[in-house]
PDB file of C-alpha atoms in Angstrom:
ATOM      1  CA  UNK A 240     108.336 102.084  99.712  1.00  0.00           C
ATOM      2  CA  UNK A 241     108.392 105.179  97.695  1.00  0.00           C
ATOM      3  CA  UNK A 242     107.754 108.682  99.764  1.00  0.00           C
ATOM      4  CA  UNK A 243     106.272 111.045  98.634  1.00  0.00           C
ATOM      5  CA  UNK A 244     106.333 115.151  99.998  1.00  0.00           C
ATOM      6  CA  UNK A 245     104.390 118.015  98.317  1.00  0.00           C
ATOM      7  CA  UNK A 246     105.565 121.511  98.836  1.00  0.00           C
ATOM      8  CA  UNK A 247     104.088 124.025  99.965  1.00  0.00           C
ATOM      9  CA  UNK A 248     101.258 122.221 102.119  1.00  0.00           C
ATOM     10  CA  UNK A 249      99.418 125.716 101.562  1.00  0.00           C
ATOM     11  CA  UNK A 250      99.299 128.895  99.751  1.00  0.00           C
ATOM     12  CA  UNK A 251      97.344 131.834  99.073  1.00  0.00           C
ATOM     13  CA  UNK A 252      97.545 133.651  96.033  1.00  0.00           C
ATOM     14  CA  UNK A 253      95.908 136.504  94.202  1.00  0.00           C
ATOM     15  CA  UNK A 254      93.802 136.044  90.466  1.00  0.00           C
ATOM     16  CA  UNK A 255      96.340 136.045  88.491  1.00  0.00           C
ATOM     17  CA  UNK A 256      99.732 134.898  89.824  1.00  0.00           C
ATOM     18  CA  UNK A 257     101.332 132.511  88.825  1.00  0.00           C
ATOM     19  CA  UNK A 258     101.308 129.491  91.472  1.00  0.00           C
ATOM     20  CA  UNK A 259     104.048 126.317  91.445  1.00  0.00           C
ATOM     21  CA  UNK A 260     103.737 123.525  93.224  1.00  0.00           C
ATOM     22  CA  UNK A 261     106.627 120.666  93.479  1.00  0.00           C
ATOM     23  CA  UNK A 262     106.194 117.355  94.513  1.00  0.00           C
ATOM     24  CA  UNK A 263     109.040 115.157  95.797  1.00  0.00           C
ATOM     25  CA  UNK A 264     109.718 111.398  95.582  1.00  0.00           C
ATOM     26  CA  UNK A 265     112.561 109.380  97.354  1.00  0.00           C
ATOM     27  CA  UNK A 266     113.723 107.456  94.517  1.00  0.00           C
ATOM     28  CA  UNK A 267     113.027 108.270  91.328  1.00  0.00           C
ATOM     29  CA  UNK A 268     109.545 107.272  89.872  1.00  0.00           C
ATOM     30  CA  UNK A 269     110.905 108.615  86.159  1.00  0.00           C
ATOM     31  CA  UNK A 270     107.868 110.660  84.614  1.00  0.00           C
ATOM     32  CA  UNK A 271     105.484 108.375  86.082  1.00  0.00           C
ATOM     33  CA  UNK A 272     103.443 111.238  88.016  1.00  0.00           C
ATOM     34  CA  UNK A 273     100.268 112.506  88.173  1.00  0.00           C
ATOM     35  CA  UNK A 274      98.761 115.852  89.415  1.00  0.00           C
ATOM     36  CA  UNK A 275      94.784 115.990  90.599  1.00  0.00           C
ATOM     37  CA  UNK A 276      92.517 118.581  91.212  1.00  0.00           C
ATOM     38  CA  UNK A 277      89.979 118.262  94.172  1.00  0.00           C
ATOM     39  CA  UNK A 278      87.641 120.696  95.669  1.00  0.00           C
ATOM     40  CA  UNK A 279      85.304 120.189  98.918  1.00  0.00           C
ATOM     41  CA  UNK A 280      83.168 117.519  98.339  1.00  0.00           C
ATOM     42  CA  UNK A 281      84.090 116.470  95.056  1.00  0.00           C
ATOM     43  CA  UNK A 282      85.527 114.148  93.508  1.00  0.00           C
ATOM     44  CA  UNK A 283      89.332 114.405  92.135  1.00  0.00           C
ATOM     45  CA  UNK A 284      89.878 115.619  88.944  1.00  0.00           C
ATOM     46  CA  UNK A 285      93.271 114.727  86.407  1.00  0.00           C
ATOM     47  CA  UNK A 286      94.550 117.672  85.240  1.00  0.00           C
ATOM     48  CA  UNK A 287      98.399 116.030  84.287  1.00  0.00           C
ATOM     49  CA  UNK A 288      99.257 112.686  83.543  1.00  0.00           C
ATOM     50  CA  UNK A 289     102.599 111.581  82.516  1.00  0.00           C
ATOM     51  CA  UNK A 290     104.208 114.446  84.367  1.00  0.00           C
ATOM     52  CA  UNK A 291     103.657 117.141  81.216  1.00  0.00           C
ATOM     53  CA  UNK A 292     100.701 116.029  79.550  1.00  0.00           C
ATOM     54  CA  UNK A 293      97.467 118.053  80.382  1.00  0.00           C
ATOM     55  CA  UNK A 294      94.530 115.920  80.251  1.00  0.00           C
ATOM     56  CA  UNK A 295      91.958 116.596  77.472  1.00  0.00           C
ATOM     57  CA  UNK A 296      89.612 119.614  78.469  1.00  0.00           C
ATOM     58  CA  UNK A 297      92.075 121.017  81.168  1.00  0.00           C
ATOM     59  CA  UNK A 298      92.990 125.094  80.614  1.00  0.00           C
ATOM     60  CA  UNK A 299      96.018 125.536  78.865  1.00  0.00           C
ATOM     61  CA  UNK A 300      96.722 127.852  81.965  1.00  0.00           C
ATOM     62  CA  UNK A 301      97.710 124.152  83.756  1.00  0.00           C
ATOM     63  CA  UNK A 302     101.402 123.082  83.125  1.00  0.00           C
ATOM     64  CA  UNK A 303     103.613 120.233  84.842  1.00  0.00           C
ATOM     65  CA  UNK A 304     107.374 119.439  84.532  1.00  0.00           C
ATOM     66  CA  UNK A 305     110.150 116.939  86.063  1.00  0.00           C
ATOM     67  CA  UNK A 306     111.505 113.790  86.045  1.00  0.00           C
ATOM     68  CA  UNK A 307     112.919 111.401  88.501  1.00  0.00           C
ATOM     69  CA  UNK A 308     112.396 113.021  92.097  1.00  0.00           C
ATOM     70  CA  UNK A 309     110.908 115.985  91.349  1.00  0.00           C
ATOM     71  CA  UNK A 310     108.147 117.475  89.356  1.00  0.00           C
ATOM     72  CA  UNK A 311     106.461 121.021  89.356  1.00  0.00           C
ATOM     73  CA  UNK A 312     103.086 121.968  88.416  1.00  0.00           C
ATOM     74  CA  UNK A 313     102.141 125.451  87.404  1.00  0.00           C
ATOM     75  CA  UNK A 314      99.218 127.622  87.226  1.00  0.00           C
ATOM     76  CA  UNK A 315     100.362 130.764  85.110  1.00  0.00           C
ATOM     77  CA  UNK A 316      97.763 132.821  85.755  1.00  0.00           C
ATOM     78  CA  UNK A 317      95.425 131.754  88.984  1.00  0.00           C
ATOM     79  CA  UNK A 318      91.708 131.908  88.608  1.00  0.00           C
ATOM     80  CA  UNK A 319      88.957 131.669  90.672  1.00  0.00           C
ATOM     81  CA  UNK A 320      87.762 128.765  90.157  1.00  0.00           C
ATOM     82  CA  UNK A 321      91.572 127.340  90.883  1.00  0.00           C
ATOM     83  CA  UNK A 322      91.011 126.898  94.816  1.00  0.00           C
ATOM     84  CA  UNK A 323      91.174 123.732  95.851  1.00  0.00           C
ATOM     85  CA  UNK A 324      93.347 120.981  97.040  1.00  0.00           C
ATOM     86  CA  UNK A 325      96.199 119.619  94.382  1.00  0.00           C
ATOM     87  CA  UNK A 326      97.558 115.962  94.687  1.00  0.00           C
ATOM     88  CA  UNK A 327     100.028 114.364  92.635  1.00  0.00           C
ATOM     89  CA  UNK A 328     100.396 110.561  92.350  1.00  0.00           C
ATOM     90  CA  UNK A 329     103.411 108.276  91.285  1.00  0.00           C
ATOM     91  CA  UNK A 330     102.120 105.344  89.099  1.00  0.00           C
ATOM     92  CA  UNK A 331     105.612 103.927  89.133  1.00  0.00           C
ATOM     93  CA  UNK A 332     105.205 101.278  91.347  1.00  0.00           C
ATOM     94  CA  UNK A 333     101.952 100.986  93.535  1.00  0.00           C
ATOM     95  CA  UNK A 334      99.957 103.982  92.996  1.00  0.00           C
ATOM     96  CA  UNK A 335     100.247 106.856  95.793  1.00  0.00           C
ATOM     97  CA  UNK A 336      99.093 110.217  96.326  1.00  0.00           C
ATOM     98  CA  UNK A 337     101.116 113.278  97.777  1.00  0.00           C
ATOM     99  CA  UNK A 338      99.652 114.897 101.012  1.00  0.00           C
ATOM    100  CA  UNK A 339      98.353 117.536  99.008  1.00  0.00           C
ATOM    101  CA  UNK A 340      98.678 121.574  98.380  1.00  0.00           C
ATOM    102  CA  UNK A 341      95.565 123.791  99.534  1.00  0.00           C
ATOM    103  CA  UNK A 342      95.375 126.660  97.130  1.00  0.00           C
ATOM    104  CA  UNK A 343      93.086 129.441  98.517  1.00  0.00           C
ATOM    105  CA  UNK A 344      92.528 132.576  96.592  1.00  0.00           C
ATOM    106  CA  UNK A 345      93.134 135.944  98.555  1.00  0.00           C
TER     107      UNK A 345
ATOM    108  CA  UNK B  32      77.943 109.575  78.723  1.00  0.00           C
ATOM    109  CA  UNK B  33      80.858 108.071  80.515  1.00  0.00           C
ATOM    110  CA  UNK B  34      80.033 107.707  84.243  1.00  0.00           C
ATOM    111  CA  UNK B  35      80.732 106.191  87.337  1.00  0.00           C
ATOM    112  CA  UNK B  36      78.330 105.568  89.813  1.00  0.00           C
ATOM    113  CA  UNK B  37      78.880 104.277  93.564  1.00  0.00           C
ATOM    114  CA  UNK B  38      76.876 102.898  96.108  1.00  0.00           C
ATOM    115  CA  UNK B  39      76.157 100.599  99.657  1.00  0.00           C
ATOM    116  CA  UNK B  40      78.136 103.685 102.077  1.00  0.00           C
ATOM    117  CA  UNK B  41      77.058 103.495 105.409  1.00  0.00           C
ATOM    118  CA  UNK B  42      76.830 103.116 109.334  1.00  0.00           C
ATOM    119  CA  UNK B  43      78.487  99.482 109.962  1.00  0.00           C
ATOM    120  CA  UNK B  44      79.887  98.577 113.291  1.00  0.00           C
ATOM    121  CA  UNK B  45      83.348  97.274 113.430  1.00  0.00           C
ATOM    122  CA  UNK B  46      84.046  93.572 112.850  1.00  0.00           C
ATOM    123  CA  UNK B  47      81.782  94.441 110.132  1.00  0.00           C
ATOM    124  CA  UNK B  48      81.171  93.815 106.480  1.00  0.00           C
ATOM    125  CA  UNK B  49      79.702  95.896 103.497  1.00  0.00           C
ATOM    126  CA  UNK B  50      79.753  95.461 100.127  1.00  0.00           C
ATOM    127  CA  UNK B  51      79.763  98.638  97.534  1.00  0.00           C
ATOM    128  CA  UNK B  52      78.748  98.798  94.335  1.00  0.00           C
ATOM    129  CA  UNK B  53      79.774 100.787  91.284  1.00  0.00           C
ATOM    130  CA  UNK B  54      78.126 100.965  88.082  1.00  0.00           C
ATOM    131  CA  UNK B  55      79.482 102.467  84.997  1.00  0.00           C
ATOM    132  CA  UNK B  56      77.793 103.523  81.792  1.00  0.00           C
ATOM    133  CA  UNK B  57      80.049 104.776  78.743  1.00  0.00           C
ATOM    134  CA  UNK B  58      82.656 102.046  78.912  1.00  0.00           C
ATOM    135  CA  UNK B  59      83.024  98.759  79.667  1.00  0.00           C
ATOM    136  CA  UNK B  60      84.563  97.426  82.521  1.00  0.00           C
ATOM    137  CA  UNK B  61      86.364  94.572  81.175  1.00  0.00           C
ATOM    138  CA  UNK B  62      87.989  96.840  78.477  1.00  0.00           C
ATOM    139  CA  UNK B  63      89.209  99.245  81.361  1.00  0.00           C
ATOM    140  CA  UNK B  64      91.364  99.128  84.661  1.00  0.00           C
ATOM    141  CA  UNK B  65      89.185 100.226  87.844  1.00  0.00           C
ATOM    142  CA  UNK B  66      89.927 101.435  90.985  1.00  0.00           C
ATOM    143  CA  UNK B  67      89.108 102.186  94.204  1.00  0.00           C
ATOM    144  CA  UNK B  68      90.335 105.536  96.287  1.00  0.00           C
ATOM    145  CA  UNK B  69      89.493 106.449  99.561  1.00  0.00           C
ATOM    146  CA  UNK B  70      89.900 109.443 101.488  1.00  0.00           C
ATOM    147  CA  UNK B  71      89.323 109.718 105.648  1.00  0.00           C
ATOM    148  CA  UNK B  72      87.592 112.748 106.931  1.00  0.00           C
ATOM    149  CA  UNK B  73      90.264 115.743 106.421  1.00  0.00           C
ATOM    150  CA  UNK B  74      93.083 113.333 104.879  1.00  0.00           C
ATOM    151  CA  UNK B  75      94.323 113.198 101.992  1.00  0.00           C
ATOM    152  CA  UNK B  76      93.720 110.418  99.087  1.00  0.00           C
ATOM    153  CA  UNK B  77      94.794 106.842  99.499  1.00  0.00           C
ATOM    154  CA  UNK B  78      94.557 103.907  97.324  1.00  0.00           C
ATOM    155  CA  UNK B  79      92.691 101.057  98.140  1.00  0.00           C
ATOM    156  CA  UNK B  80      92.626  98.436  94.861  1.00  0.00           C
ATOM    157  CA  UNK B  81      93.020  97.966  91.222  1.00  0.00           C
ATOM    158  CA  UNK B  82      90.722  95.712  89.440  1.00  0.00           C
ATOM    159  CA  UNK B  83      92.758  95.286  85.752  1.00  0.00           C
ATOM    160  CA  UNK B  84      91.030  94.377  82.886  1.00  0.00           C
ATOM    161  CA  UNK B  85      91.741  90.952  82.502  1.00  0.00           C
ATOM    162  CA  UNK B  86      90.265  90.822  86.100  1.00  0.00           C
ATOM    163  CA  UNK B  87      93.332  89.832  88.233  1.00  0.00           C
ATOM    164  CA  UNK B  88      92.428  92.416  91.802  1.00  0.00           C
ATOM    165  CA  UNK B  89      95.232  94.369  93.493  1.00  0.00           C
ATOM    166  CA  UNK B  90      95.478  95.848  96.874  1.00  0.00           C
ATOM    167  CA  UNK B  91      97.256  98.645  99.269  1.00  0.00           C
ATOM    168  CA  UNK B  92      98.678  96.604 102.570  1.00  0.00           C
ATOM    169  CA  UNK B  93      96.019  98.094 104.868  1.00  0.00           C
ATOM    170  CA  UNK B  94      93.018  96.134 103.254  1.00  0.00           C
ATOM    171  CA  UNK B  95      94.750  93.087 102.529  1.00  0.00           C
ATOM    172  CA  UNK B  96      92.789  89.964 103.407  1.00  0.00           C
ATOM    173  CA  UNK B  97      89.814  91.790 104.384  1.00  0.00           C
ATOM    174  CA  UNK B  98      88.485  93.748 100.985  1.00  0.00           C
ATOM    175  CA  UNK B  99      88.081  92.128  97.647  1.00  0.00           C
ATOM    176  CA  UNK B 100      87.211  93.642  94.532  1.00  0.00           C
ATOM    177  CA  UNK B 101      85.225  91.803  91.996  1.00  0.00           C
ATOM    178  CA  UNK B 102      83.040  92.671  88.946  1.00  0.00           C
ATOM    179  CA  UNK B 103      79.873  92.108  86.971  1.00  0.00           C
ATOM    180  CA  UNK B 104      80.857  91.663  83.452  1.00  0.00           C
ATOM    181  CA  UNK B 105      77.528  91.102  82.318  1.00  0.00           C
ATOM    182  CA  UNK B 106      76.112  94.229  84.118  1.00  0.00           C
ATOM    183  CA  UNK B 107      78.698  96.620  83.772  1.00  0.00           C
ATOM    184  CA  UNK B 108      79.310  96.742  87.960  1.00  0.00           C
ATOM    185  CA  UNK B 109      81.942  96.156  90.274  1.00  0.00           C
ATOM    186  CA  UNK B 110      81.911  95.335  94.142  1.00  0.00           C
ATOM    187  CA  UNK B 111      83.967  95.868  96.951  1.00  0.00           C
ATOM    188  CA  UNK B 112      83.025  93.538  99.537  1.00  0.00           C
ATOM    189  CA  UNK B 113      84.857  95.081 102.798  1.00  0.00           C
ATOM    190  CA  UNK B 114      85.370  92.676 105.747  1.00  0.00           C
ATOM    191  CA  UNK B 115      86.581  92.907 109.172  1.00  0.00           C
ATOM    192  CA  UNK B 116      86.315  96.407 109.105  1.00  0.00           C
ATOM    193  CA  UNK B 117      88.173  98.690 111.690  1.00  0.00           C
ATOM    194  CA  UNK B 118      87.447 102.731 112.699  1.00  0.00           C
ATOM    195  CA  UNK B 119      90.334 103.773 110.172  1.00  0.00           C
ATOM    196  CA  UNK B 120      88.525 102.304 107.059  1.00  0.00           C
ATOM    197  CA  UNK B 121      85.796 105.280 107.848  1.00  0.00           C
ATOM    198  CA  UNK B 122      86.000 107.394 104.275  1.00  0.00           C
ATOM    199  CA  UNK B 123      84.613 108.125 101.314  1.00  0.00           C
ATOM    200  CA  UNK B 124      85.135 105.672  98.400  1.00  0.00           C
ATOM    201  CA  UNK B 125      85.496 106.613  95.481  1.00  0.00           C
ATOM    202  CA  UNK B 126      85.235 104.251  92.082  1.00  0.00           C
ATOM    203  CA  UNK B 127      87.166 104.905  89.382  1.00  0.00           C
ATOM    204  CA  UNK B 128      88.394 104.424  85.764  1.00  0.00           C
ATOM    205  CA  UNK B 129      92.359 104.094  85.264  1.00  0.00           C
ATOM    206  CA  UNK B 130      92.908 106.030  82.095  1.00  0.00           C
ATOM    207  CA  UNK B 131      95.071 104.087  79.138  1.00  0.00           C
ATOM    208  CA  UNK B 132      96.870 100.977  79.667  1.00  0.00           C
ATOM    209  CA  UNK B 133      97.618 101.638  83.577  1.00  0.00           C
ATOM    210  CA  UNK B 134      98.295 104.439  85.783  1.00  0.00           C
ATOM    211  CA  UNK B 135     100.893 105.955  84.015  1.00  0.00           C
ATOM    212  CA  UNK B 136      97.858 108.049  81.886  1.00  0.00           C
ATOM    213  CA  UNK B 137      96.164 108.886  85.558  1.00  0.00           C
ATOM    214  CA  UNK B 138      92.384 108.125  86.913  1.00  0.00           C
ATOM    215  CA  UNK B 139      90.308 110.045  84.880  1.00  0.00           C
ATOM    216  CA  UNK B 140      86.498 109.087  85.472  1.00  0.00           C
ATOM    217  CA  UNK B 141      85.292 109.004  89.100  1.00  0.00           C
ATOM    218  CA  UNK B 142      82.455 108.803  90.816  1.00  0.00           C
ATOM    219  CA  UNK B 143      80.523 110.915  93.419  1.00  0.00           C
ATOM    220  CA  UNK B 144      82.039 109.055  96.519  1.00  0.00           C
ATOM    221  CA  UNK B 145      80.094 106.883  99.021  1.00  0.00           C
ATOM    222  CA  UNK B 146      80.654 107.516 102.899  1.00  0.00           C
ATOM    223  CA  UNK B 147      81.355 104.351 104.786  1.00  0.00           C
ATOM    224  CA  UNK B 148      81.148 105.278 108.424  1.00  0.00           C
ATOM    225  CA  UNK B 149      82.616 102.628 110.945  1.00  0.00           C
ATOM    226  CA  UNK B 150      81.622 103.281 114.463  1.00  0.00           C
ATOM    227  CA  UNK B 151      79.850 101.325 117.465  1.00  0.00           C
TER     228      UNK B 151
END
């Protein structure tokens, strides 16, 4: 089975830093990742698909990278409304999710 | 408006069975790949089973044998009937569309989540 590890498991950044997040596979899962958005309560939300593509209606401010083992997402300049929980998936072979990043805003 | 609705969360005891519903509006459900996610109290997101469109169910190891995943063609819904349910299949559910051809293109319509509590 495919494993999956996000780094960091936390942050805290100020409005308008620029955040990365990389997410690790052990074997490689070619550019068949995901990255979610999820705040309390809610419901995820796709922000990347295809490890660059930003999903239609997601800030420009969003940006993903990799292939193989490991893939980055980027927020270039934090907002508020960035906190939250961030997930990515590999769709390569049965669908899981990374333990997650928890982005709080200082 | 595309939308995905779920329902049937609740209080069961374990040995159990439930059955949740999700209705969609916007698409239909033969045309699209549909899934179910689940996520335990303060965990993270785990996936529970694909429905594809030509209606041929999928699921993660930990449900196997005791969820299915079936649809309504006719009214646009989809079930999860959950059986034999244990303290660990506690979460919220969620319902949702698999964008594009499979996951590759990501889940991007879900619904509101419905809390299945298992507990004597």
């Amino acid at each position: 089975d495919i494993q999956m590890t996000q780094s960091p498991s936390s942050l805290s950044a100020s409005v308008g830093d620029r955040v990365t997040i990389t997410c690790r596979t052990s074997q490689s899962i070619r550019n068949y990742l995901n990255w979610y958005q999820q705040k309390p309560g809610k419901a995820p939300r796709l922000l990347i698909f295809g490890a660059g593509s930003l999903q239609s209606g997601v800030p420009s401010r969003f940006s993903a990278s990799g292939s193989g083992t490991e893939f980055t997402l980027s927020i270039s300049s934090l907002q508020p409304e960035d906190f939250g929980t961030y997930y990515c998936q590999q769709s390569y072979t049965i669908p899981l999710f990374g333990p997650g990043t928890k982005v709080d805003i200082k | 408006e595309v939308q995905v609705v779920e329902s049937g969360g609740g209080l069961i005891q374990p040995g159990g069975s439930l059955r949740l519903s999700c209705t969609t509006s916007g698409f239909t459900v033969t045309g699209n790949h549909m899934t179910w996610v689940r996520q335990a109290p303060g965990k993270g997101l785990e996936y529970v089973s694909v429905l594809y469109g030509r209606g041929n169910p999928y699921y993660a190891d930990s449900v196997k044998g005791r969820f299915t995943f079936f649809r309504d063609s006719a009214n646009n819904t989809l079930y999860l009937q959950m059986n034999s349910l244990r303290a660990d299949d506690s979460a919220v559910y969620y319902c949702a569309r698999v964008r594009g051809a499979d996951y590759y293109y990501g889940v991007d319509v879900w619904g509101q989540g419905t809390t299945v509590t298992v507990s004597s």
